[in-house]
Amino acid sequence: MNLSDSSKKLIHLIGSAGYEAYAVGGCVRDFLMQRPCDDIDITTSAKPDELEKILSDNNIKFIETGIKHGTVTAVMEDGSVFEVTTYRTEGAYSDSRHPEDVTFVSDVNDDLARRDFTINAIAYNDSKGFADPYGGRADIDMKIIRAVGDADTRFKEDALRIMRAVRFASVLGFDIEEKTKKALFNNKELLKNISNERIYTELSKLLMGENVYNILVEYKDIIAVAVAELEPIFNVEQNTKWHIYDVWHHTAKSVEQAPKDLALRYTMLLHDIGKAYTKTTDENGTDHFKGHQKISGEYALTALKRLKAPNEITNRVMAVVPIHDMHIGTEEKNIKKWLLRLGENTLRDLIAVKRSDKLAQNPEMIAEELKRLDITEEKLNAVIAAGEPFEVKNLAVNGNDVMALGYKGREIGIVLNTVLEKVIDGELQNNKETIIGFLTDFKL
Ligand code: ATP
Ligand code: MG
């Protein structure tokens, strides 16, 4: 396994001082899977004070990140940082969240025993090779997520592991081993003890995973504990020519079809919640969901606020969910009007969302709309590239010009918007003389 030079150096220094050190956890798993990994975690037999002495003796800076839990962050000469944690076991968990106490131990295998899944319980260094007491490498080969030890006990100790299991299944495309799977479902309610921020972090990674469709479908009852707003759409059929999936399968498909952009993935996850509250069936047996977009928006906002999603994500989701079914059109003037209303970024999000939504519908019915969305996007690109006006600030006249004609206060904005509409509609050229000429004869 090819570790970075600075991590090898650190492991070597600790070894030379008479202790053991290994790369461990996510980075070893990702190396074995030939996936990129940003942070290499190191586990060591050295106690925190012993480790700090080794670092000081070698002029390596460090930060006491979690001294109580035995974690020190080493800052290497080349700027790379490593979290170095002393081998430890964890005491009882009283609340499915925090271990009461940690105990430092001297055998790497005892440290590996506290880790959540076999694929995350592998340690490696160049001199000793792998420490892999739970068959993590074999599980990586078989693409299996399996709890270390008794799954039921492990999920009761720390319920975040429930979300982590489904998150890894989505990101890595692995199956969850049967006993582990059963324990996931049996303990799902414990997820309610986990902070919303931590749920959000795991859910976000899950949504970006390759295998997100299968995971959202198979583990929907777990997802429902994390985001209760989703449960009502689990069994809503949609009998229309446009759809081949019920609302939840359609939702999951649309998440999978969305670009790998977290705000868009959350938008798709939440976009159709309102269908649970708006369904009507006409005399031909066709279902309708009038007004569902606005209601989806209300539930989406509640969910995102509770999960403490960053404002940047919430704002993007909320800019699109309540209008995701609106028609954009393919004429340049339609596009400019939407640009005026939404701004470029939101309009681009809306196009991406409409495309993902379509791709999760009846494949026989989507070709034309997908083509229209492509045209809309091309024309949008052209409008932007040409610097054509779609906002008041792009006009060849400004507030001062309008004031000079005698307008005051609120009138100025009204006049500028009237001019903009005419420019967008092609009735007026965006040229100062033409506009002033028009305004000279204009009455508010
Ligand atoms: P990622 O790619 O998201 O960083 P990771 O496996 O590295 O995945 P981290 O949260 O960085 O996950 O944790 C590092 C390691 O610590 C894990 O590989 C695992 O061995 C252990 N670990 C993390 N969280 C838990 C937990 N809740 N219970 C048990 N072990 C855990
Ligand atoms: Mg990690």
Coordinates of C-alpha atoms and ligand atoms in Angstrom, one line a residue:
M1 CA 0.0 0.0 0.0
N2 CA 1.4 3.3 -1.0
L3 CA 1.1 5.9 1.8
S4 CA 2.1 9.5 1.4
D5 CA 5.7 10.3 2.3
S6 CA 4.9 12.5 5.2
S7 CA 2.6 9.9 6.8
K8 CA 5.3 7.3 6.4
K9 CA 7.7 9.6 8.0
L10 CA 5.4 10.1 11.0
I11 CA 4.7 6.4 11.4
H12 CA 8.5 5.8 11.2
L13 CA 9.3 8.4 13.8
I14 CA 6.8 6.9 16.3
G15 CA 8.2 3.4 15.5
S16 CA 11.8 4.6 16.1
A17 CA 10.8 5.9 19.5
G18 CA 9.8 2.4 20.5
Y19 CA 6.0 2.5 19.8
E20 CA 3.7 1.2 17.1
A21 CA 1.9 3.3 14.6
Y22 CA -0.4 2.4 11.7
A23 CA -2.6 4.2 9.2
V24 CA -6.1 3.1 10.0
G25 CA -9.8 3.4 9.1
G26 CA -11.2 5.2 6.1
C27 CA -7.9 5.8 4.3
V28 CA -6.8 2.2 4.4
R29 CA -10.2 1.2 3.1
D30 CA -10.1 3.8 0.3
F31 CA -6.5 2.8 -0.6
L32 CA -7.5 -0.8 -0.9
M33 CA -10.4 0.2 -3.1
Q34 CA -8.2 2.5 -5.1
R35 CA -10.4 5.4 -4.2
P36 CA -8.9 8.8 -3.4
C37 CA -8.7 9.7 0.2
D38 CA -7.9 13.1 1.7
D39 CA -7.1 12.3 5.3
I40 CA -4.9 9.6 6.7
D41 CA -5.7 8.8 10.3
I42 CA -3.0 7.2 12.4
T43 CA -3.4 5.0 15.4
T44 CA -0.6 4.4 17.9
S45 CA 0.4 2.6 21.0
A46 CA 2.0 5.8 22.3
K47 CA -0.1 7.6 24.9
P48 CA -0.9 11.3 24.2
D49 CA 1.9 12.7 26.4
E50 CA 4.4 10.2 24.9
L51 CA 3.3 11.1 21.4
E52 CA 3.6 14.8 22.1
K53 CA 7.1 14.3 23.3
I54 CA 8.0 12.4 20.1
L55 CA 6.5 15.2 18.1
S56 CA 8.3 17.9 20.0
D57 CA 11.6 16.1 19.9
N58 CA 11.3 16.0 16.1
N59 CA 10.2 19.6 15.8
I60 CA 6.7 18.6 14.5
K61 CA 4.0 21.0 15.5
F62 CA 0.8 19.6 16.9
I63 CA -2.7 20.6 18.1
E64 CA -4.4 18.9 21.0
T65 CA -7.6 18.1 19.2
G66 CA -9.3 15.7 21.6
I67 CA -6.9 14.9 24.3
K68 CA -9.5 13.3 26.4
H69 CA -10.1 10.8 23.6
G70 CA -6.4 10.5 22.9
T71 CA -6.3 12.5 19.7
V72 CA -3.5 14.8 18.7
T73 CA -3.2 16.5 15.3
A74 CA 0.3 16.5 13.9
V75 CA 1.2 19.3 11.5
M76 CA 4.1 18.2 9.3
E77 CA 6.7 20.3 7.7
D78 CA 5.1 20.0 4.2
G79 CA 1.8 21.3 5.7
S80 CA 0.0 17.9 5.8
V81 CA -1.9 17.1 8.9
F82 CA -2.6 13.8 10.6
E83 CA -4.9 12.9 13.4
V84 CA -3.0 10.6 15.6
T85 CA -5.1 8.7 18.1
T86 CA -3.9 6.4 20.9
Y87 CA -5.1 2.8 20.8
R88 CA -8.3 2.8 22.9
T89 CA -11.4 1.0 23.8
E90 CA -14.6 2.7 24.6
G91 CA -16.6 2.4 27.7
A92 CA -20.4 2.1 28.0
Y93 CA -22.6 4.3 25.9
S94 CA -25.5 5.5 28.0
D95 CA -27.3 7.4 25.3
S96 CA -26.5 5.8 21.9
R97 CA -24.2 8.7 21.3
H98 CA -21.3 9.3 23.6
P99 CA -19.0 6.7 25.2
E100 CA -18.8 7.4 29.0
D101 CA -15.1 7.0 29.0
V102 CA -12.2 5.7 26.9
T103 CA -9.4 3.4 28.0
F104 CA -6.0 3.4 26.4
V105 CA -4.8 -0.1 25.4
S106 CA -1.6 -1.5 24.0
D107 CA -2.8 -3.9 21.3
V108 CA -3.9 -2.5 17.9
N109 CA -6.4 -5.3 17.6
D110 CA -8.2 -4.0 20.7
D111 CA -8.4 -0.6 19.1
L112 CA -9.8 -2.1 15.9
A113 CA -12.5 -3.8 17.9
R114 CA -14.2 -0.4 18.7
R115 CA -14.5 0.5 15.0
D116 CA -17.8 0.4 13.3
F117 CA -17.5 -1.9 10.2
T118 CA -14.9 -4.5 9.2
I119 CA -14.0 -2.4 6.2
N120 CA -13.1 0.4 8.6
A121 CA -11.2 -1.8 11.0
I122 CA -8.0 -2.4 9.1
A123 CA -4.6 -0.9 10.1
Y124 CA -1.5 -0.9 7.9
N125 CA 2.1 0.1 8.2
D126 CA 5.1 -0.8 5.9
S127 CA 7.0 -2.8 8.5
K128 CA 4.1 -5.0 9.9
G129 CA 1.8 -5.0 6.9
F130 CA -1.9 -5.3 7.7
A131 CA -3.7 -5.7 11.0
D132 CA -7.1 -7.0 9.9
P133 CA -8.6 -9.2 12.6
Y134 CA -12.2 -8.9 11.3
G135 CA -11.6 -9.8 7.7
G136 CA -12.1 -6.3 6.4
R137 CA -10.1 -6.9 3.3
A138 CA -12.2 -10.0 2.4
D139 CA -15.3 -7.9 3.0
I140 CA -14.0 -5.2 0.7
D141 CA -13.4 -7.8 -2.0
M142 CA -16.9 -9.1 -1.5
K143 CA -18.3 -5.6 -1.3
I144 CA -19.9 -6.1 2.1
I145 CA -20.6 -3.9 5.0
R146 CA -20.5 -5.9 8.2
A147 CA -20.5 -4.6 11.8
V148 CA -17.5 -5.4 13.9
G149 CA -18.8 -7.8 16.6
D150 CA -22.5 -8.1 17.4
A151 CA -24.3 -5.6 15.1
D152 CA -27.3 -5.2 17.4
T153 CA -25.0 -4.2 20.3
R154 CA -22.9 -1.9 18.1
F155 CA -25.9 0.0 16.9
K156 CA -27.3 0.3 20.4
E157 CA -24.0 1.7 21.5
D158 CA -23.9 4.4 18.9
A159 CA -26.9 4.9 16.6
L160 CA -25.0 7.1 14.2
R161 CA -23.6 3.9 12.9
I162 CA -27.0 3.1 11.4
M163 CA -26.7 6.2 9.2
R164 CA -23.1 5.4 8.5
A165 CA -23.9 1.9 7.3
V166 CA -26.4 3.1 4.7
R167 CA -24.1 6.0 3.8
F168 CA -21.2 3.6 3.1
A169 CA -23.6 1.3 1.1
S170 CA -24.6 4.2 -1.1
V171 CA -21.1 5.7 -1.5
L172 CA -19.2 2.4 -2.0
G173 CA -22.0 0.5 -3.7
F174 CA -21.7 -2.3 -1.2
D175 CA -24.4 -4.6 0.2
I176 CA -25.1 -4.8 3.9
E177 CA -24.6 -8.2 5.4
E178 CA -27.8 -9.9 6.6
K179 CA -27.4 -9.7 10.4
T180 CA -26.1 -6.1 10.2
K181 CA -29.1 -5.3 8.0
K182 CA -31.5 -6.8 10.4
A183 CA -30.0 -4.9 13.3
L184 CA -30.2 -1.7 11.3
F185 CA -33.9 -1.9 11.0
N186 CA -34.4 -3.2 14.6
N187 CA -32.6 -0.2 16.0
K188 CA -33.6 2.5 13.6
E189 CA -35.7 4.5 16.2
L190 CA -32.4 5.1 18.1
L191 CA -31.4 7.5 15.4
K192 CA -33.7 10.0 17.1
N193 CA -31.0 10.3 19.8
I194 CA -28.5 11.5 17.2
S195 CA -28.0 15.2 16.6
N196 CA -29.5 16.6 13.4
E197 CA -26.1 18.0 12.3
R198 CA -24.6 14.5 12.3
I199 CA -27.6 13.1 10.5
Y200 CA -27.3 15.8 7.9
T201 CA -23.6 15.0 7.3
E202 CA -24.3 11.4 6.8
L203 CA -27.4 11.9 4.7
S204 CA -25.5 14.4 2.5
K205 CA -22.8 11.8 1.8
L206 CA -25.5 9.2 1.1
L207 CA -27.3 11.4 -1.4
M208 CA -24.1 11.9 -3.3
G209 CA -23.4 8.1 -3.5
E210 CA -23.3 6.1 -6.7
N211 CA -25.8 3.6 -5.3
V212 CA -28.2 6.2 -3.9
Y213 CA -31.3 4.9 -5.8
N214 CA -31.1 1.4 -4.4
I215 CA -30.3 2.6 -0.9
L216 CA -33.2 5.1 -0.7
V217 CA -35.5 2.4 -1.9
E218 CA -34.3 -0.5 0.3
Y219 CA -33.6 1.5 3.4
K220 CA -36.5 3.9 3.2
D221 CA -37.7 3.1 6.7
I222 CA -34.4 4.2 8.1
I223 CA -34.4 7.4 5.9
A224 CA -37.9 8.1 7.4
V225 CA -36.5 8.2 10.9
A226 CA -33.9 10.7 9.7
V227 CA -36.4 12.8 7.6
A228 CA -39.9 12.1 8.8
E229 CA -41.3 14.4 6.1
L230 CA -40.6 11.8 3.5
E231 CA -42.6 9.0 4.9
P232 CA -46.0 10.1 3.6
I233 CA -44.8 9.8 -0.1
F234 CA -43.6 6.2 0.4
N235 CA -46.8 4.6 -0.9
V236 CA -48.3 7.2 -3.1
E237 CA -49.1 5.8 -6.6
Q238 CA -49.2 8.2 -9.5
N239 CA -51.5 6.9 -12.2
T240 CA -50.7 9.2 -15.1
K241 CA -49.2 8.6 -18.5
W242 CA -46.1 10.6 -17.4
H243 CA -45.1 8.2 -14.6
I244 CA -44.0 4.6 -14.2
Y245 CA -42.9 4.9 -10.6
D246 CA -44.8 5.7 -7.4
V247 CA -43.8 8.9 -5.8
W248 CA -41.0 7.5 -3.6
H249 CA -39.4 5.5 -6.4
H250 CA -39.6 8.5 -8.7
T251 CA -38.0 10.7 -6.0
A252 CA -35.2 8.2 -5.5
K253 CA -34.6 7.9 -9.3
S254 CA -34.6 11.7 -9.6
V255 CA -31.9 12.0 -6.9
E256 CA -29.8 9.5 -8.8
Q257 CA -30.3 11.4 -12.1
A258 CA -29.4 14.8 -10.6
P259 CA -25.8 16.2 -11.1
K260 CA -23.5 15.5 -8.1
D261 CA -24.3 18.8 -6.5
L262 CA -25.6 18.6 -3.0
A263 CA -28.2 21.3 -3.3
L264 CA -29.7 19.7 -6.4
R265 CA -29.7 16.3 -4.7
Y266 CA -31.6 17.7 -1.7
T267 CA -34.0 19.5 -4.1
M268 CA -34.8 16.2 -5.8
L269 CA -35.2 14.4 -2.4
L270 CA -37.7 16.9 -1.2
H271 CA -39.4 18.1 -4.4
D272 CA -42.5 16.0 -4.4
I273 CA -43.4 15.6 -0.7
G274 CA -46.5 17.8 -1.4
K275 CA -47.9 15.0 -3.6
A276 CA -48.9 13.2 -0.4
Y277 CA -51.3 16.0 0.4
T278 CA -52.7 17.0 -3.0
K279 CA -53.6 13.8 -4.8
T280 CA -57.0 13.7 -6.6
T281 CA -58.2 11.1 -9.1
D282 CA -60.4 12.2 -12.0
E283 CA -63.3 10.3 -13.6
N284 CA -60.8 8.6 -16.0
G285 CA -58.8 7.3 -13.1
T286 CA -55.9 9.7 -13.8
D287 CA -54.2 11.2 -10.7
H288 CA -53.5 14.9 -10.3
F289 CA -51.4 16.7 -7.7
K290 CA -52.4 20.3 -8.1
G291 CA -50.4 22.7 -6.0
H292 CA -48.0 20.1 -4.8
Q293 CA -44.9 22.2 -5.5
K294 CA -45.8 24.9 -2.9
I295 CA -46.6 22.3 -0.2
S296 CA -43.4 20.4 -1.0
G297 CA -41.6 23.7 -0.4
E298 CA -43.2 24.1 3.1
Y299 CA -42.1 20.6 4.2
A300 CA -38.7 20.9 2.6
L301 CA -38.1 24.1 4.6
T302 CA -39.1 22.4 7.9
A303 CA -36.9 19.4 7.1
L304 CA -33.8 21.5 6.1
K305 CA -34.2 23.8 9.1
R306 CA -34.4 20.9 11.5
L307 CA -31.4 19.2 9.9
K308 CA -29.5 22.5 10.3
A309 CA -28.6 22.5 6.6
P310 CA -26.3 25.4 5.7
N311 CA -28.2 28.4 4.4
E312 CA -26.5 28.2 1.1
I313 CA -28.1 24.7 0.5
T314 CA -31.5 25.7 2.0
N315 CA -31.7 28.8 -0.1
R316 CA -30.9 27.0 -3.3
V317 CA -33.4 24.2 -2.5
M318 CA -36.1 26.6 -1.6
A319 CA -35.6 28.8 -4.7
V320 CA -36.5 25.8 -6.9
V321 CA -38.8 23.3 -5.1
P322 CA -41.9 25.6 -5.0
I323 CA -41.6 26.3 -8.7
H324 CA -40.1 23.1 -10.1
D325 CA -43.0 22.3 -12.3
M326 CA -43.3 25.7 -13.9
H327 CA -42.8 25.9 -17.7
I328 CA -39.7 27.8 -18.8
G329 CA -40.2 28.0 -22.5
T330 CA -37.6 28.0 -25.3
E331 CA -38.0 31.5 -26.7
E332 CA -35.3 34.0 -25.9
K333 CA -37.8 36.3 -24.3
N334 CA -39.1 33.6 -22.0
I335 CA -35.5 32.9 -20.9
K336 CA -34.8 36.6 -20.3
K337 CA -38.0 36.9 -18.2
W338 CA -37.0 33.9 -16.1
L339 CA -33.5 35.4 -15.7
L340 CA -35.0 38.6 -14.5
R341 CA -37.2 36.7 -12.0
L342 CA -34.6 34.1 -10.7
G343 CA -31.2 35.3 -11.7
E344 CA -28.8 33.1 -13.6
N345 CA -27.8 30.6 -10.9
T346 CA -31.3 29.7 -9.9
L347 CA -32.5 29.4 -13.5
R348 CA -29.6 27.0 -14.1
D349 CA -30.7 25.0 -11.0
L350 CA -34.3 25.0 -12.2
I351 CA -33.2 23.6 -15.6
A352 CA -31.1 20.9 -13.9
V353 CA -34.0 20.0 -11.6
K354 CA -36.5 19.8 -14.4
R355 CA -34.1 17.5 -16.3
S356 CA -33.5 15.2 -13.3
D357 CA -37.3 15.1 -12.7
K358 CA -38.0 14.1 -16.3
L359 CA -35.3 11.5 -16.4
A360 CA -37.2 9.8 -13.5
Q361 CA -40.4 9.6 -15.4
N362 CA -41.9 7.3 -18.1
P363 CA -39.0 7.0 -20.6
E364 CA -41.4 6.9 -23.5
M365 CA -42.8 10.3 -22.6
I366 CA -39.7 12.4 -21.9
A367 CA -37.7 12.9 -25.2
E368 CA -39.5 16.1 -26.3
E369 CA -39.2 17.8 -22.9
L370 CA -35.6 16.9 -22.6
K371 CA -34.9 18.4 -26.0
R372 CA -36.7 21.6 -25.0
L373 CA -34.6 21.8 -21.8
D374 CA -31.5 21.5 -23.9
I375 CA -32.6 24.3 -26.2
T376 CA -33.5 26.5 -23.2
E377 CA -30.1 25.9 -21.7
E378 CA -28.3 26.6 -25.0
K379 CA -30.2 29.9 -25.4
L380 CA -29.5 30.8 -21.8
N381 CA -25.8 30.3 -22.5
A382 CA -26.1 32.5 -25.6
V383 CA -27.9 35.3 -23.7
I384 CA -25.3 35.3 -21.0
A385 CA -22.4 35.1 -23.4
A386 CA -23.7 38.0 -25.4
G387 CA -24.2 40.1 -22.2
E388 CA -27.8 40.8 -23.3
P389 CA -29.8 42.7 -20.8
F390 CA -32.0 40.8 -18.4
E391 CA -31.6 42.9 -15.3
V392 CA -32.1 46.6 -14.7
K393 CA -28.4 47.0 -14.1
N394 CA -27.7 45.8 -17.7
L395 CA -29.7 48.6 -19.2
A396 CA -28.1 51.4 -21.2
V397 CA -29.8 53.9 -18.9
N398 CA -29.6 54.2 -15.1
G399 CA -31.5 55.8 -12.3
N400 CA -29.8 59.2 -12.8
D401 CA -30.8 59.3 -16.4
V402 CA -34.4 58.6 -15.4
M403 CA -34.3 61.2 -12.7
A404 CA -33.0 63.8 -15.1
L405 CA -36.3 63.3 -17.0
G406 CA -38.2 64.4 -13.8
Y407 CA -39.0 61.1 -12.2
K408 CA -38.7 60.8 -8.4
G409 CA -38.5 58.1 -5.7
R410 CA -40.4 54.9 -6.4
E411 CA -41.2 56.1 -9.9
I412 CA -37.6 55.5 -11.0
G413 CA -37.7 51.8 -10.3
I414 CA -41.1 51.5 -12.0
V415 CA -39.8 53.3 -15.1
L416 CA -36.6 51.2 -15.3
N417 CA -38.6 48.0 -15.0
T418 CA -41.0 49.1 -17.7
V419 CA -38.0 49.8 -20.0
L420 CA -36.4 46.4 -19.2
E421 CA -39.6 44.6 -20.1
K422 CA -39.8 46.3 -23.4
V423 CA -36.1 45.6 -24.1
I424 CA -36.6 41.9 -23.2
D425 CA -39.7 41.8 -25.4
G426 CA -37.7 43.3 -28.3
E427 CA -39.9 46.4 -28.5
L428 CA -37.1 48.7 -27.5
Q429 CA -33.4 48.6 -28.3
N430 CA -31.0 48.8 -25.4
N431 CA -29.4 52.0 -26.4
K432 CA -29.4 55.2 -24.5
E433 CA -30.8 57.5 -27.1
T434 CA -33.6 55.2 -28.1
I435 CA -34.6 54.7 -24.5
I436 CA -34.5 58.4 -23.6
G437 CA -36.5 59.1 -26.8
F438 CA -39.1 56.5 -25.7
L439 CA -39.3 57.9 -22.2
T440 CA -39.7 61.5 -23.4
D441 CA -43.2 60.5 -24.8
F442 CA -43.9 58.0 -22.0
K443 CA -46.5 58.5 -19.3
L444 CA -46.5 56.5 -16.1
Ligands
ATP1 P1 -14.9 9.1 5.4 O1 -14.4 8.6 4.1 O2 -16.2 9.6 5.4 O3 -13.9 9.9 6.1 P2 -14.2 7.2 7.4 O4 -14.4 5.7 7.5 O5 -12.8 7.7 7.4 O6 -15.0 7.7 6.2 P3 -14.5 8.9 9.7 O7 -15.7 9.5 10.3 O8 -13.4 9.8 9.2 O9 -15.0 7.8 8.6 O10 -13.9 8.0 10.8 C1 -12.6 7.4 10.8 C2 -12.6 6.0 11.3 O11 -13.1 6.0 12.7 C3 -13.6 5.0 10.6 O12 -13.0 4.4 9.5 C4 -13.9 4.0 11.7 O13 -12.8 3.1 11.9 C5 -13.9 4.9 13.0 N1 -15.2 5.4 13.3 C6 -15.8 6.6 12.9 N2 -17.0 6.8 13.4 C7 -17.3 5.7 14.1 C8 -18.4 5.3 14.9 N3 -19.5 6.1 15.0 N4 -18.3 4.1 15.5 C9 -17.2 3.3 15.4 N5 -16.1 3.7 14.7 C10 -16.1 4.8 14.1
MG2 MG -12.2 9.8 7.4

